[in-house]
Each structure stands twice: as C-alpha cells, then as structure tokens.
Coordinates of C-alpha atoms and ligand atoms in Angstrom, one line a residue:
M1 CA -4.7 2.4 7.3
S2 CA -4.7 -1.3 8.1
S3 CA -5.6 -3.9 5.6
A4 CA -8.8 -4.8 7.4
E5 CA -10.0 -1.2 7.2
S6 CA -9.1 -0.8 3.6
S7 CA -10.6 -4.0 2.4
K8 CA -14.1 -3.9 3.7
N9 CA -16.9 -5.5 1.7
Q10 CA -14.5 -7.0 -0.8
P11 CA -15.2 -10.6 -1.7
L12 CA -11.9 -12.5 -2.2
E13 CA -12.8 -15.0 -4.9
P14 CA -13.1 -12.4 -7.7
Q15 CA -9.9 -10.7 -6.7
L16 CA -8.0 -14.0 -6.9
R17 CA -9.6 -14.9 -10.2
R18 CA -8.7 -11.5 -11.7
A19 CA -5.1 -11.8 -10.5
K20 CA -4.6 -15.1 -12.3
R21 CA -2.4 -14.8 -15.4
P22 CA -2.8 -16.9 -18.6
D23 CA 0.0 -19.2 -17.4
G24 CA -2.1 -20.1 -14.4
R25 CA 0.1 -18.2 -11.9
F26 CA -1.1 -15.3 -9.7
D27 CA 0.2 -11.9 -10.5
I28 CA 1.1 -11.3 -6.9
Q29 CA 0.9 -7.5 -7.0
S30 CA -2.6 -7.7 -8.3
L31 CA -3.6 -8.9 -4.8
D32 CA -4.1 -6.7 -1.7
Q33 CA -3.0 -7.8 1.7
T34 CA -6.2 -9.8 2.3
G35 CA -5.9 -11.5 -1.1
L36 CA -2.3 -12.4 -0.5
Q37 CA -3.3 -13.9 2.9
A38 CA -5.9 -16.0 1.1
L39 CA -3.3 -17.2 -1.4
I40 CA -0.7 -18.0 1.3
Q41 CA -3.2 -19.8 3.5
G42 CA -4.4 -21.7 0.5
L43 CA -0.8 -23.0 0.2
G44 CA -1.1 -24.3 3.8
K45 CA 1.3 -21.7 5.2
E46 CA 1.1 -19.5 8.3
R47 CA -0.7 -16.2 7.9
F48 CA 2.3 -14.1 9.0
R49 CA 4.2 -15.2 5.9
A50 CA 1.7 -13.1 3.9
L51 CA 2.7 -9.9 5.7
Q52 CA 6.4 -10.7 5.2
I53 CA 5.9 -11.2 1.5
Y54 CA 3.7 -8.2 1.2
K55 CA 6.3 -5.9 2.7
W56 CA 9.0 -7.4 0.4
L57 CA 6.9 -6.5 -2.6
W58 CA 5.6 -3.0 -1.7
Q59 CA 8.2 -1.6 0.8
R60 CA 11.4 -3.3 -0.1
N61 CA 10.8 -3.3 -3.8
V62 CA 12.1 -6.8 -4.6
S63 CA 11.6 -8.2 -8.1
S64 CA 12.0 -11.9 -7.3
F65 CA 11.0 -14.3 -4.7
E66 CA 14.7 -15.3 -4.4
E67 CA 15.4 -12.0 -2.7
M68 CA 12.9 -12.7 0.2
T69 CA 15.6 -13.9 2.5
N70 CA 13.3 -14.5 5.6
I71 CA 11.3 -17.0 3.6
S72 CA 12.5 -20.6 3.4
K73 CA 14.0 -21.8 0.2
S74 CA 11.3 -24.4 -0.3
M75 CA 8.6 -21.9 0.2
R76 CA 10.2 -19.5 -2.3
V77 CA 10.2 -22.3 -4.9
E78 CA 6.6 -23.0 -4.2
L79 CA 5.7 -19.4 -4.5
E80 CA 7.6 -19.2 -7.8
N81 CA 5.4 -22.1 -9.1
R82 CA 2.2 -20.5 -8.1
A83 CA 2.8 -16.8 -8.5
S84 CA 4.9 -14.2 -10.4
I85 CA 6.2 -10.7 -9.8
N86 CA 5.6 -8.4 -12.8
P87 CA 7.0 -4.9 -12.5
L88 CA 6.5 -2.5 -15.3
E89 CA 9.3 -2.0 -17.7
Q90 CA 10.6 1.5 -18.0
A91 CA 10.4 2.5 -21.7
Q92 CA 11.2 6.2 -21.5
V93 CA 11.5 9.1 -19.2
Q94 CA 10.9 12.6 -20.6
E95 CA 11.6 15.8 -18.6
S96 CA 9.7 19.0 -19.3
E97 CA 11.2 22.5 -19.1
D98 CA 8.8 23.2 -16.2
G99 CA 10.0 20.3 -14.0
T100 CA 7.3 17.8 -15.0
T101 CA 8.5 14.3 -15.8
K102 CA 6.7 11.8 -18.0
F103 CA 7.3 8.1 -17.4
I104 CA 6.4 5.8 -20.2
W105 CA 6.1 2.2 -19.2
R106 CA 5.9 -1.0 -21.3
C107 CA 3.5 -3.6 -20.0
H108 CA 4.1 -7.3 -20.3
D109 CA 2.1 -7.4 -23.5
G110 CA 4.0 -4.5 -25.1
Q111 CA 1.3 -1.9 -24.4
L112 CA 2.6 1.5 -23.4
I113 CA 1.2 3.5 -20.5
E114 CA 2.1 6.8 -18.9
S115 CA 2.5 8.4 -15.5
V116 CA 3.2 12.1 -15.0
L117 CA 5.1 13.5 -12.0
I118 CA 4.3 17.1 -11.2
P119 CA 6.2 19.1 -8.7
D120 CA 4.5 22.2 -7.2
E121 CA 6.9 24.1 -5.0
N122 CA 5.3 27.5 -5.3
R123 CA 2.1 27.0 -3.4
A124 CA 0.4 29.9 -1.8
N125 CA 0.3 31.0 1.9
G126 CA 3.1 28.8 3.2
L127 CA 1.5 25.6 2.0
K128 CA 3.9 22.7 1.8
P129 CA 5.4 21.8 -1.6
R130 CA 3.6 19.0 -3.4
L131 CA 4.9 16.3 -5.6
T132 CA 1.9 14.8 -7.4
L133 CA 1.9 11.6 -9.5
C134 CA -0.8 11.3 -12.1
V135 CA -1.5 7.6 -12.6
S136 CA -3.1 5.7 -15.6
T137 CA -5.8 3.1 -15.0
Q138 CA -6.5 1.8 -18.6
V139 CA -4.7 1.6 -21.9
G140 CA -6.8 4.1 -23.9
C141 CA -10.3 5.0 -22.7
A142 CA -13.9 4.1 -23.7
M143 CA -15.5 7.4 -22.7
A144 CA -14.8 9.2 -26.0
C145 CA -15.0 12.8 -24.6
S146 CA -14.7 14.8 -27.8
F147 CA -11.9 17.2 -26.5
C148 CA -9.6 14.5 -25.0
L149 CA -6.8 12.8 -26.9
T150 CA -6.8 9.6 -24.9
G151 CA -10.4 9.1 -26.1
D152 CA -9.1 8.8 -29.7
M153 CA -7.5 5.5 -28.9
G154 CA -10.7 3.9 -27.7
L155 CA -10.3 1.4 -24.9
I156 CA -7.5 -1.1 -25.6
R157 CA -7.6 -2.8 -22.2
N158 CA -7.9 -2.4 -18.5
L159 CA -4.7 -2.2 -16.4
S160 CA -4.3 -4.8 -13.8
A161 CA -4.3 -3.8 -10.1
G162 CA -0.5 -4.5 -10.1
E163 CA 0.1 -2.3 -13.2
I164 CA -1.8 0.6 -11.5
A165 CA -0.1 0.5 -8.1
N166 CA 3.3 -0.3 -9.5
Q167 CA 3.3 3.2 -11.1
P168 CA 3.7 5.1 -7.8
R169 CA 5.8 2.3 -6.3
M170 CA 8.3 2.3 -9.1
V171 CA 8.4 6.1 -9.6
Q172 CA 9.1 6.4 -5.8
Q173 CA 11.8 3.8 -6.1
M174 CA 13.5 5.8 -8.8
L175 CA 13.3 9.0 -6.9
G176 CA 14.9 7.5 -3.8
D177 CA 14.3 8.7 -0.2
D178 CA 15.0 12.4 -0.7
R179 CA 12.0 13.2 -2.9
R180 CA 8.8 11.7 -1.7
I181 CA 5.6 11.6 -3.8
T182 CA 3.1 13.5 -1.7
N183 CA -0.1 13.1 -3.7
I184 CA -1.5 10.5 -6.1
V185 CA -4.2 11.4 -8.6
L186 CA -5.9 8.8 -10.8
M187 CA -6.2 11.2 -13.7
G188 CA -3.9 9.7 -16.3
M189 CA -5.1 7.6 -19.2
G190 CA -8.4 5.9 -18.8
E191 CA -11.6 6.1 -16.7
P192 CA -10.7 4.7 -13.3
L193 CA -14.3 3.7 -12.5
N194 CA -14.6 1.8 -15.7
N195 CA -12.0 -0.5 -14.2
Y196 CA -13.5 -0.5 -10.8
E197 CA -12.3 -3.8 -9.3
N198 CA -8.7 -3.6 -10.3
M199 CA -8.6 0.1 -9.3
V200 CA -9.9 -0.7 -5.8
V201 CA -7.3 -3.4 -5.2
A202 CA -4.6 -0.9 -6.4
L203 CA -6.0 1.7 -4.0
H204 CA -5.8 -0.8 -1.1
N205 CA -2.1 -1.2 -1.9
M206 CA -1.6 2.5 -2.0
L207 CA -3.4 3.0 1.3
D208 CA -2.2 0.0 3.3
E209 CA 0.3 1.0 6.0
D210 CA 2.2 -2.3 5.2
A211 CA 2.4 -1.3 1.5
L212 CA 2.7 2.2 0.0
N213 CA 1.0 3.8 3.1
Y214 CA -0.5 6.9 1.5
S215 CA -3.1 8.8 3.5
H216 CA -6.6 8.8 1.9
R217 CA -6.3 12.6 2.0
R218 CA -3.6 12.5 -0.6
I219 CA -5.3 10.2 -3.1
T220 CA -7.9 11.4 -5.6
V221 CA -9.9 9.4 -8.1
S222 CA -11.2 11.4 -11.1
T223 CA -14.2 10.3 -13.0
V224 CA -16.5 11.3 -15.9
G225 CA -19.3 10.5 -13.5
L226 CA -20.2 6.8 -13.7
V227 CA -22.9 7.3 -11.1
P228 CA -23.3 3.8 -9.6
A229 CA -19.6 3.2 -9.4
M230 CA -19.1 6.6 -7.8
K231 CA -21.5 5.7 -5.0
R232 CA -19.7 2.4 -4.5
L233 CA -16.3 4.1 -4.4
A234 CA -17.6 6.6 -1.7
E235 CA -19.0 3.7 0.4
E236 CA -16.1 1.4 0.0
T237 CA -13.0 3.6 0.2
P238 CA -12.1 6.9 1.9
V239 CA -10.2 8.5 -1.0
N240 CA -11.1 11.9 -2.6
I241 CA -13.4 12.1 -5.5
A242 CA -13.1 14.4 -8.5
V243 CA -15.7 14.7 -11.2
S244 CA -15.0 16.0 -14.7
L245 CA -18.0 18.3 -15.2
N246 CA -16.8 20.4 -18.1
A247 CA -20.2 22.0 -18.9
S248 CA -22.9 24.1 -17.4
T249 CA -26.0 22.7 -19.2
E250 CA -27.2 19.3 -20.0
E251 CA -27.0 19.9 -23.8
Q252 CA -23.5 21.3 -23.6
R253 CA -22.3 18.3 -21.6
Q254 CA -24.0 15.9 -24.0
Q255 CA -22.1 17.5 -26.9
V256 CA -18.7 16.8 -25.5
M257 CA -19.1 14.0 -23.0
P258 CA -21.2 11.0 -24.4
I259 CA -21.5 9.5 -21.0
T260 CA -24.1 12.2 -20.3
K261 CA -26.5 10.2 -22.5
K262 CA -26.3 7.4 -20.0
Y263 CA -26.2 9.4 -16.8
S264 CA -27.6 12.9 -17.2
M265 CA -25.8 15.8 -15.6
T266 CA -28.8 16.3 -13.3
Q267 CA -28.6 12.6 -12.2
L268 CA -24.8 13.0 -11.7
L269 CA -25.2 16.2 -9.5
E270 CA -28.0 14.6 -7.5
A271 CA -25.8 11.6 -6.9
C272 CA -23.0 13.9 -5.8
K273 CA -25.3 15.6 -3.3
A274 CA -26.2 12.2 -1.8
L275 CA -22.7 10.8 -1.6
P276 CA -21.8 9.6 1.9
L277 CA -18.8 11.9 2.3
P278 CA -17.0 12.4 5.6
K279 CA -17.4 15.9 7.0
A280 CA -14.0 17.1 6.0
K281 CA -14.3 16.1 2.4
R282 CA -15.5 18.0 -0.7
I283 CA -16.0 16.8 -4.2
T284 CA -13.7 18.5 -6.7
F285 CA -15.4 19.4 -10.0
E286 CA -13.0 19.7 -12.9
Y287 CA -14.1 22.2 -15.5
V288 CA -12.1 22.2 -18.8
M289 CA -12.5 25.7 -20.2
M290 CA -12.9 25.9 -24.0
A291 CA -13.1 29.3 -25.6
G292 CA -16.5 30.2 -27.0
F293 CA -18.0 26.9 -25.8
N294 CA -18.3 26.9 -22.0
D295 CA -16.3 29.9 -20.8
S296 CA -18.9 32.7 -20.8
M297 CA -20.2 34.6 -17.8
D298 CA -23.5 32.9 -18.3
D299 CA -21.7 29.6 -17.9
A300 CA -20.1 30.9 -14.7
K301 CA -23.6 31.9 -13.4
R302 CA -25.1 28.5 -14.2
L303 CA -22.1 26.8 -12.6
V304 CA -22.7 28.7 -9.4
R305 CA -26.3 27.4 -9.3
L306 CA -25.3 23.8 -10.1
M307 CA -22.9 23.8 -7.2
N308 CA -25.7 24.9 -4.8
G309 CA -26.1 22.3 -2.0
I310 CA -23.0 20.3 -2.9
R311 CA -19.9 20.3 -0.7
S312 CA -17.7 21.2 -3.7
K313 CA -14.7 23.0 -5.0
V314 CA -14.2 23.8 -8.7
N315 CA -11.0 23.3 -10.5
L316 CA -10.8 25.3 -13.8
I317 CA -8.6 23.7 -16.4
P318 CA -7.9 26.1 -19.3
Y319 CA -7.9 23.8 -22.4
N320 CA -4.5 22.5 -23.4
E321 CA -4.4 23.1 -27.1
N322 CA -3.1 20.5 -29.6
P323 CA -2.9 20.1 -33.3
Q324 CA -5.6 17.4 -33.4
R325 CA -8.4 19.7 -32.2
D326 CA -9.7 23.0 -33.3
I327 CA -10.3 24.0 -29.7
R328 CA -8.8 27.2 -28.1
R329 CA -8.0 28.0 -24.5
P330 CA -9.7 31.1 -23.2
S331 CA -7.6 34.2 -22.4
D332 CA -6.1 34.4 -18.9
E333 CA -8.3 37.4 -18.3
Q334 CA -11.5 35.4 -19.1
V335 CA -10.4 32.5 -16.9
K336 CA -9.8 35.1 -14.0
R337 CA -13.2 36.7 -14.6
F338 CA -14.9 33.3 -14.5
Q339 CA -13.0 32.3 -11.3
N340 CA -13.8 35.6 -9.6
H341 CA -17.5 35.2 -10.3
L342 CA -17.5 31.7 -8.7
V343 CA -15.5 32.9 -5.7
K344 CA -17.7 36.0 -5.2
H345 CA -20.7 33.7 -5.1
G346 CA -19.2 31.4 -2.4
V347 CA -17.9 28.6 -4.7
Q348 CA -14.3 27.6 -3.8
C349 CA -12.5 27.7 -7.1
S350 CA -8.9 27.3 -8.3
V351 CA -7.3 27.3 -11.7
R352 CA -5.1 24.4 -12.6
V353 CA -1.8 25.5 -14.0
S354 CA -1.3 22.8 -16.6
R355 CA 2.3 21.5 -16.7
G356 CA 4.3 19.5 -19.1
R357 CA 2.7 20.7 -22.2
D358 CA 6.0 20.7 -24.1
I359 CA 6.3 16.9 -23.6
S360 CA 2.6 16.2 -24.2
A361 CA 2.2 15.3 -20.5
A362 CA -0.6 17.8 -19.7
C363 CA -4.3 17.0 -19.1
G364 CA -5.9 15.4 -22.1
Q365 CA -2.6 15.0 -23.9
L366 CA -1.9 11.4 -22.9
G367 CA -2.7 9.6 -26.2
K368 CA -1.2 7.1 -28.6
I369 CA 2.6 7.1 -27.7
Ligands
LIG401 N1 -11.5 9.7 -17.1 C1 -11.3 10.5 -15.9 C2 -9.8 10.5 -15.6 C3 -9.0 11.4 -16.6 S1 -8.7 12.9 -15.9 C4 -11.9 11.8 -16.0 O1 -12.3 12.2 -17.1 O2 -12.1 12.5 -15.0 C5 -8.3 13.9 -17.2 C6 -8.8 15.3 -17.1 O3 -8.3 16.1 -18.1 C7 -10.3 15.4 -17.2 O4 -10.8 16.2 -16.2 C8 -10.5 15.9 -18.6 O5 -11.7 16.6 -18.6 C9 -9.3 16.8 -18.7 N2 -8.9 17.1 -20.1 C10 -9.0 16.3 -21.2 N3 -8.5 16.9 -22.3 C11 -8.0 18.1 -21.9 C12 -7.3 19.1 -22.5 N4 -7.0 19.1 -23.8 N5 -7.0 20.2 -21.8 C13 -7.3 20.3 -20.5 N6 -7.9 19.3 -19.8 C14 -8.3 18.2 -20.5

C-alpha cells in the first residue's frame, strides 16, 4: 500500500505535535511517510529526501542519522538537531516450551512493555505456517476487564506510534531474513482504540510499502468495543477488526467488562452490523470462556442469535488460569460442545490454542513485569 492510500483523512498538524518529544525534537519514527515529508519540507529540503530517510528507518534499520550515507553531512547534522531516532531497548527475551517467545522492551522512560511471537506450523488443510507477533499499544490498560491481568495495572501511559511499530520492526530485525513475521495482531497490553491517533500512525508504518509493507489482510486490531473509534478505524484503515465480546447477555458483559456501561452490547453489535467492511472481511469476535460463567449451552444458543446478521467469525479462548483470579477454564469437552453448537448453526468458529502460558505470555497474562 502506498503512503497516500494509507494516510487518507489524517490531518498532519496533530501528528507532528504528538511526535514532538520534551526536548523539542521530533521522534522521527512516530511520523508516517506523509508526516516525515512535512517535516523534511519544513526544513526546506526536497521531498524525495523524505522517502530516502523513511526507508533507512523502516527497511534498513539504522539507529542513527550518521548511517544514512546518501544524505549529505550537513543535512544529517540538521536532522540530528531537529529529530531523534528512538528504538526500544531490549530488556529480556523469554522462550516458552511451546515455541512462543516473549520480548520485553524497556522504553526511554524505563517503562517495560511486551510483544509475543507465536509460531503456528501445524495449521489445518495445507494452510501455510504462520508466525504471528502480538503487539502492545499501551503501558497497562484503562479498560479494567475483571478477568484480565493487564487491567490490574491501570493505564500508565499510551505508547507512541514509534514504540508500537518498532515492536514488529525490531523483532523482525532480530529474526533475520529466514523467519518472517507473517501476521501482526494488536492484542498485547492495552486497548488499541484508546490510543487511536498513535496506533493509526503505527498502522500506516506497518502497511506502507516503503516501510514494513504488511498486507492489511495480515494485521488485526482487537478492541473491547469502543464504538465511535471502531467506526473510525473501519473508515480510515483497511485492517481486520476483532472485538472482545466475552459474554452472551448484557448483564453478563457488564459484570466483567465495565466498558459495557458506556457502550451497551446491543449498541456494539449494531455498530458491528453497520461497519463499512469490504466484502471479503468478517469481524472476529473473541469469546473468553470462563467455567460456570459464560460457557453453558444457553450461552452458545444466545451467541448464535447475537451473531445473526453480522459477517462474523467467533474465536473461543478458553480462560488462561492464573494465581490472581479464581476463574477456571472449561473442560476441553465443554469447549468442543460449545464450538460444535455454533458451527452447526452456521457460525464460523475456531478455538484459540493459547500459547506461552509457562512464561506468562498468553492472552490476559501480560501484566506488571
Ligand atoms: N484491549 C483489547 C486488546 C487486548 S486483546 C481487547 O480487549 O480486545 C487480549 C485478549 O485476551 C482479549 O480478547 C481478552 O478478552 C483476552 N483475555 C484477557 N484475559 C484472558 C485470560 N486470562 N485468558 C484468556 N483470554 C484472556
């Protein structure tokens, strides 16, 4: 995707303002290609310089302006005065027995964030193996879903656009050319749509063919269902949308997901029906199954009805147990029964095999490090 296509409707002033660091310099990776063009033209330079610099940053992985050898010395010095390159610092890498890898990064202010790399070689019916990176968008999270450990931290701060898109860039750099990340999911710490502007700039840099160059088919943004931001996302970007539904009635959802008090489940599902999705796309509904809470056959029946009229697929996530919560995962048989009921009634439904539980890298386990 070209930068023009990926940046529609985005006013530049706010992007430049947000990319400015306390020292007055621009965090250059918190700009997309269009933002970088504005910065470069503001310095009185030719427009094509922006593309050169952009590729150095996102495709050639430089960490200093010094390394940009097709840029004149004087311009490099000028850039250095006006902008800075701020990669994440790798704090730790943990490997799980099942092949999952957790990357812990230290941000410039000492905050720690996580990305999780999940290989999936054993996919059904000759499907190509996947290598999915789960990316964080905030330090902590404000949504306070009762079952999720990230919620216990509260929201500490938003990640910058640079901090978000540097996760896939830097993991790929570490992997080298032999192992390519195939899919990116914004399902790590944080609520992506609660950090909308930075997240969208990061998405542009993931999609732009002159930067990370991922297809929109391979990027998914997951949300608790911030209705207005969801609509905006569907209008402004082509990426996949996943909604954490996690309940089959309004009351049940209110009990575990406080956001339901602001946007009711009914409102959320109506908004999903009305999203301007391209023909080939469906909304994924994530449904965390908690034993004795939302895993009964009545829940399954209600869920079938809720999906009525929405181009959807359901992803069941058996709860990942942890010492901090008295919540149990349903038996495999119950999960299967639930899934079968959905499938029998025409709802596409898969079960997420959660990975990396032994290193606390599974869904809902990214908490205080
Ligand atoms: N805030 C966004 C992005 C985070 S995605 C969202 O909620 O969609 C994290 C996913 O893990 C969500 O679907 C959440 O419902 C799920 N989750 C949280 N805690 C879990 C746990 N202990 N076991 C399984 N899934 C969990």
